[in-house]
Coordinates of C-alpha atoms in Angstrom, one line a residue:
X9 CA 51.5 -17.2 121.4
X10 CA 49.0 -15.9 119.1
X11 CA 48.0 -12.8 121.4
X12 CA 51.6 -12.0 122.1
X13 CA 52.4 -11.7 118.6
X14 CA 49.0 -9.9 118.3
X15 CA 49.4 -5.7 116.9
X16 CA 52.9 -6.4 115.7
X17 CA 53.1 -4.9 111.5
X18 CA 55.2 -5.4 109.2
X19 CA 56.5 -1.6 108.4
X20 CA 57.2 -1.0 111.5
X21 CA 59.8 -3.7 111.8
X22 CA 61.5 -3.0 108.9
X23 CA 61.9 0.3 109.8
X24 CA 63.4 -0.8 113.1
X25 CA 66.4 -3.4 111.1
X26 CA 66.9 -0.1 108.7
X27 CA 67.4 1.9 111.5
X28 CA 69.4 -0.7 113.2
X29 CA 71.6 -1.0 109.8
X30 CA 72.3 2.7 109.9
X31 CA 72.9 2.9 113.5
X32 CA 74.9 0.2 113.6
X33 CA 77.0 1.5 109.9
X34 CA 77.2 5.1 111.6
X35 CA 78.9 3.5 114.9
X36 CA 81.5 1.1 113.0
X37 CA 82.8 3.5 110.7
X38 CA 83.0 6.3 112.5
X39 CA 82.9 5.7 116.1
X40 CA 84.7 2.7 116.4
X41 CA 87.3 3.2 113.8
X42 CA 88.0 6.8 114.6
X43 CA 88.4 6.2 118.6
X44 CA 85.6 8.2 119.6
X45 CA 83.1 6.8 122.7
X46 CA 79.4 7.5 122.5
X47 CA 76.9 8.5 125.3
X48 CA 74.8 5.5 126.8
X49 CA 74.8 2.0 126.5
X50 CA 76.2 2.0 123.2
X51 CA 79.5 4.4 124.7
X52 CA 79.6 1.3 127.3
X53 CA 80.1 -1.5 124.6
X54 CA 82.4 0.9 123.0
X55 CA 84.6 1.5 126.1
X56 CA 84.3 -2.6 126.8
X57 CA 85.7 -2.7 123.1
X58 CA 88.8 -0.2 123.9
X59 CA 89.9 -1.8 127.0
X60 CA 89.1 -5.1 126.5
X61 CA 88.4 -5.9 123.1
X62 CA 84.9 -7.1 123.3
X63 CA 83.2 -7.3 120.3
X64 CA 80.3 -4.5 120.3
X65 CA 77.8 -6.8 119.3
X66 CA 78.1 -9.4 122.2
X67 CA 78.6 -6.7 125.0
X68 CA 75.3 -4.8 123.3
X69 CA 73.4 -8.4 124.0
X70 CA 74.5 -9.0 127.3
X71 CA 74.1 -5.6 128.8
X72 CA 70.5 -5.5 127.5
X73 CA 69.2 -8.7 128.3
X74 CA 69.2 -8.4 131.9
X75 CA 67.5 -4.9 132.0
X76 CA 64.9 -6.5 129.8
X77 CA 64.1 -9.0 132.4
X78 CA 64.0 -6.1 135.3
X79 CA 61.9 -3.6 133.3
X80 CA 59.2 -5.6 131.0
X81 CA 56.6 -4.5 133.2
X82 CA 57.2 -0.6 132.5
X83 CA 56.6 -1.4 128.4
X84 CA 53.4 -1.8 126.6
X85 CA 53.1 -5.6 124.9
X86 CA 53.6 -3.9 121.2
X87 CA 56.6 -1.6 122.6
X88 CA 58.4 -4.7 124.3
X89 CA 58.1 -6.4 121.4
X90 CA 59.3 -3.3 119.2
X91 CA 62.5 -2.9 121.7
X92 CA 63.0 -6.6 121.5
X93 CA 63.2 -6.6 117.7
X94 CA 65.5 -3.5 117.7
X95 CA 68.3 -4.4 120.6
X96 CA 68.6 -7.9 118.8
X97 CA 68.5 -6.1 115.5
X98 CA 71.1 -3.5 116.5
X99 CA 73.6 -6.0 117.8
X100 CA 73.2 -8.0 114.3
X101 CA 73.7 -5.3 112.5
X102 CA 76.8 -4.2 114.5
X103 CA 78.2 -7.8 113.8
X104 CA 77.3 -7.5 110.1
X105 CA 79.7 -4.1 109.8
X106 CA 82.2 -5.7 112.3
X107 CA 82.6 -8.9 110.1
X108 CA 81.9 -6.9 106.9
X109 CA 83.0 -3.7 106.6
X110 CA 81.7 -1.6 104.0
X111 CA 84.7 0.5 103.7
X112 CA 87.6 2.2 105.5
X113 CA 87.4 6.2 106.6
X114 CA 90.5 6.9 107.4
X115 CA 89.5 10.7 108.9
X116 CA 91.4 10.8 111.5
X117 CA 93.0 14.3 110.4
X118 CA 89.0 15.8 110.3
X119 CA 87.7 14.5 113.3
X120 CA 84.7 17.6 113.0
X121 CA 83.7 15.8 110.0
X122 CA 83.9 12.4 111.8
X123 CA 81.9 13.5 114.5
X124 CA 79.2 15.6 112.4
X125 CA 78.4 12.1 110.3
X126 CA 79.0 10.2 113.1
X127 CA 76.2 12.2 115.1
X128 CA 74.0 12.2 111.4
X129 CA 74.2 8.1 111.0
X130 CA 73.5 7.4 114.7
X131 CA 70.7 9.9 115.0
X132 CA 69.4 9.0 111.8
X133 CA 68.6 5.2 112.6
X134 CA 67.9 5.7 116.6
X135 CA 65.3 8.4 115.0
X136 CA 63.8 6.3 112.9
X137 CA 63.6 3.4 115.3
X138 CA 62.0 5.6 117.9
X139 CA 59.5 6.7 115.1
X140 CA 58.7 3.3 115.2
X141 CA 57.7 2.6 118.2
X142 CA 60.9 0.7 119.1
X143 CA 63.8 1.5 121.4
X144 CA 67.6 -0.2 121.6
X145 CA 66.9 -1.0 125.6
X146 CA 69.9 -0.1 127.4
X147 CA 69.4 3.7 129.1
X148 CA 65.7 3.9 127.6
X149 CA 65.0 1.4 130.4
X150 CA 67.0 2.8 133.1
X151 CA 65.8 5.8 132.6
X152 CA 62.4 4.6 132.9
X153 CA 62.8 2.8 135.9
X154 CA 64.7 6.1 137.8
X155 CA 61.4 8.0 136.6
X156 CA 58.9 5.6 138.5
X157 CA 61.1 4.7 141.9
X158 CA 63.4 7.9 142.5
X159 CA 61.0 10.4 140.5
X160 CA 63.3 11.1 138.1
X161 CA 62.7 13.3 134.8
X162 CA 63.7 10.9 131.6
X163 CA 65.7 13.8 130.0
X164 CA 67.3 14.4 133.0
X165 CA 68.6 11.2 133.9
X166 CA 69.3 10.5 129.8
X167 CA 71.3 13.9 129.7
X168 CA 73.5 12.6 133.1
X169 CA 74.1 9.1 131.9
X170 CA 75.2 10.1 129.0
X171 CA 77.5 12.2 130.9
X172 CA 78.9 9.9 133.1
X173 CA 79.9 7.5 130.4
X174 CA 81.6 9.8 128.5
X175 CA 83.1 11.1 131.9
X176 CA 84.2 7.4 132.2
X177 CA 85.5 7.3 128.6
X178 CA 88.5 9.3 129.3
X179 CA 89.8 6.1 131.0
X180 CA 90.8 5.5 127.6
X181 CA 90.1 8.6 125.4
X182 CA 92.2 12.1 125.0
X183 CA 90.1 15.2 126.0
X184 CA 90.3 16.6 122.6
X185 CA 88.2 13.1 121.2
X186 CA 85.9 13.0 124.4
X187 CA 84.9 16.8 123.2
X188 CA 84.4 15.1 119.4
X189 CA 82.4 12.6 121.0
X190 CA 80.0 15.6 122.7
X191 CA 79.9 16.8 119.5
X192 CA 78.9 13.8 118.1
X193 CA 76.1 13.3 120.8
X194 CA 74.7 16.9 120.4
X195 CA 74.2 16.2 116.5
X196 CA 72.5 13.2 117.2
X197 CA 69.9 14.7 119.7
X198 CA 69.4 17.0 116.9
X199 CA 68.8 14.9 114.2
X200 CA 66.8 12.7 116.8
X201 CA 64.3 15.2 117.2
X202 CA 64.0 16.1 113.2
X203 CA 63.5 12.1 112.5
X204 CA 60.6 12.4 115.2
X205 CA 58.9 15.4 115.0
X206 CA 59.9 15.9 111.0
X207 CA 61.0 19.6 109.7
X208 CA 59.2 22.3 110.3
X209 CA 55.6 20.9 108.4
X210 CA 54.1 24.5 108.1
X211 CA 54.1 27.9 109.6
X212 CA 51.5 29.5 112.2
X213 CA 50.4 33.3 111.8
X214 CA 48.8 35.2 114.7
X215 CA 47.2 38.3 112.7
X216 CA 46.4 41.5 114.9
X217 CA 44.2 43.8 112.5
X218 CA 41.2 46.0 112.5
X219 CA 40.0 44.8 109.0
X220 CA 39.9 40.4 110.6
X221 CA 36.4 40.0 107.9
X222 CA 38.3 41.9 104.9
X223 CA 41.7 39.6 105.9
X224 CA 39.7 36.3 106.5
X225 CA 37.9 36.5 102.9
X226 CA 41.4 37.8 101.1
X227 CA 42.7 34.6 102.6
X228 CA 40.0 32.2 101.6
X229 CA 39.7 33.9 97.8
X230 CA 43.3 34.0 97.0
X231 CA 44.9 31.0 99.0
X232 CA 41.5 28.5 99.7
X233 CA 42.8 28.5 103.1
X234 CA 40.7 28.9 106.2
X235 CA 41.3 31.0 109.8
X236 CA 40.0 31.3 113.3
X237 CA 38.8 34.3 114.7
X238 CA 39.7 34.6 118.2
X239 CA 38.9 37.2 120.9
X240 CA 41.7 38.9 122.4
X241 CA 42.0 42.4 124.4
X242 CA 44.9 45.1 124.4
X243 CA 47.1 45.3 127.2
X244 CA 47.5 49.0 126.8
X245 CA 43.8 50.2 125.6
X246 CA 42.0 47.4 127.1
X247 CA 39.9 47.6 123.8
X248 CA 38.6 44.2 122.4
X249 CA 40.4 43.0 119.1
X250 CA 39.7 40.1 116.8
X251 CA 42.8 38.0 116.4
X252 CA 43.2 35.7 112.9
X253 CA 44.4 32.7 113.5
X254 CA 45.8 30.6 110.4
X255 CA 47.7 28.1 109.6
X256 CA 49.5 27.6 106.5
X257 CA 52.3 25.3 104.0
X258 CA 56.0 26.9 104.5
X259 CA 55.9 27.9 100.5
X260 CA 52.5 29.6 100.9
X261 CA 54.0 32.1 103.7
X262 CA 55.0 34.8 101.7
X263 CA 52.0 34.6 99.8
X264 CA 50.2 35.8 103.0
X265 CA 52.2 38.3 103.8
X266 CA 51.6 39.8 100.4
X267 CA 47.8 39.3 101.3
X268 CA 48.2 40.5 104.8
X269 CA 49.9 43.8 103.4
X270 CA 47.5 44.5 100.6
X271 CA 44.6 44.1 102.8
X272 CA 46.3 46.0 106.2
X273 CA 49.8 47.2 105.7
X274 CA 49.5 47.9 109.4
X275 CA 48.7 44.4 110.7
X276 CA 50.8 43.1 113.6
X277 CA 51.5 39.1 112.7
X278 CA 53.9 37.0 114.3
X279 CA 55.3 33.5 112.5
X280 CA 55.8 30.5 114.4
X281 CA 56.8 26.8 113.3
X282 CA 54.2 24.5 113.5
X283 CA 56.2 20.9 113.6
X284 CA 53.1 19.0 112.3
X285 CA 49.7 19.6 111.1
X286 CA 46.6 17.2 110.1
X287 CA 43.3 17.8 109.0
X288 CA 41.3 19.5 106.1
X289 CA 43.6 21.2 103.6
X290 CA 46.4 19.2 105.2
X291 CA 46.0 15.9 105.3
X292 CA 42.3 15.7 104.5
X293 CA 41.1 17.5 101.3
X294 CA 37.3 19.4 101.7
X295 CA 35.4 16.0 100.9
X296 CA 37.9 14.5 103.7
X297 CA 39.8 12.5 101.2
X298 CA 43.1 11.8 101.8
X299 CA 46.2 14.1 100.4
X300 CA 49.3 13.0 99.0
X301 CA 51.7 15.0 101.6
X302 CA 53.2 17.6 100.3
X303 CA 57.1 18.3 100.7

């Protein structure tokens, strides 16, 4: 028992029930009491819930359980657990806001606005239970198990379930809500994929110059930041250039640029998003103490 129970923490579950709280608030009040379906399992309980008033939180239970049984063997020990802990705490928390509504939303005349928060809520908590290391079961497991016996891709067969639900959904749904609901599942995927990889921590430059020394000690004396020289050749010329490589904090960007234009007006530098970054000056100060991260 001990060993099962073994590399589970503490943070990372509560993370999971908040996520599950917000997951489950987001699908409640705006899904559910707005008519609008959802794509994977959660679109399934919904459906069961339209046509056959099924209560959410049961269907969520009994559609997972199974696939739990059939795909333990794809999941790590910690991330079986993790998934556990959140399909149990997503079906709980959907019986919370079923029993105990926090409020009525009566939005039904701005169903953009329905979908947009509707897309923000459930994003919001499936990010964060992701983050943790958890899932909510359901098409995470099918979708592993299509990857490893029919070859596959995850995204792919995510993107087509999702698909086919809502397809299914218009047993019971007008068009114009299924098309909400799409919007709904598009600003989740978005807000998915900011809760994982976080904004945009810091910004790359690519600095094409024939003053790199005079560039690399502007940087270093008038930002403390560091660069890479790398070795690069021109497509047209053939000629060998030294390319600067650095990387730097969004509000320190135009600071280089002021830098790169004092130094070599003529520079060619590209910016690119850099969706997270670690080490010395980062995360790490010089003596490779820890930072307090910076917003």
């Amino acid at each position: 028992m001990n060993q099962l129970f073994e590399g589970i923490r503490l943070k990372p579950i509560l993370i999971i029930i908040i996520g599950t709280l917000i997951f489950g608030f987001g699908i409640i009040h705006f899904n559910l009491q707005n008519g609008l379906a959802h794509g994977g399992f959660t679109g399934i309980t919904l459906l069961l819930y339209y046509l056959f008033t099924i209560e959410p939180s049961l269907s969520n239970l009994l559609l997972n359980i199974p696939l739990f049984l059939i795909g333990y063997k794809l999941f790590g020990r910690l991330m079986l657990m993790y998934s556990l802990i959140g399909t149990i705490c997503l079906s709980a928390s959907l019986r919370i806001f079923e029993l105990y509504p926090v409020t009525e939303l009566p939005l039904q005349d701005d169903m953009i606005l329905v979908s947009i928060f509707a897309g923000v809520f459930v994003g919001t908590g499936l990010g964060m239970i992701f983050r943790a290391g958890g899932t909510t079961g359901g098409a995470d497991i099918l979708a592993r198990l299509a990857n490893k016996y029919f070859g596959m891709s995850i995204g792919r067969f995510m993107f087509s379930f999702d698909a086919v639900v809502i397809t299914i959904s218009l047993i019971h749904l007008s068009m114009t809500n299924a098309m909400y609901t799409l919007v709904t599942v598009f600003v989740a995927g978005r807000v998915i994929d900011f809760i994982i990889e976080g904004a945009s921590a810091a910004k790359s430059t690519m600095i094409i110059s024939s003053k790199t020394d005079e560039l690399s000690k502007a940087i270093i004396e008038k930002m403390s930041r560091g660069s890479t020289v790398l070795t690069g050749k021109g497509s047209f010329t053939a000629d060998e250039r030294s390319v600067l490589y650095c990387v730097v904090n969004r509000n320190e960007l135009i600071q280089l640029k002021k830098v790169i234009e004092e130094v070599d007006p003529y520079a060619f530098f590209s910016v690119n998003d850099v969706k997270e970054v670690s080490g010395e000056g980062f995360t790490f100060d010089n003596q490779k103490r820890p930072l307090k991260p910076t917003t």
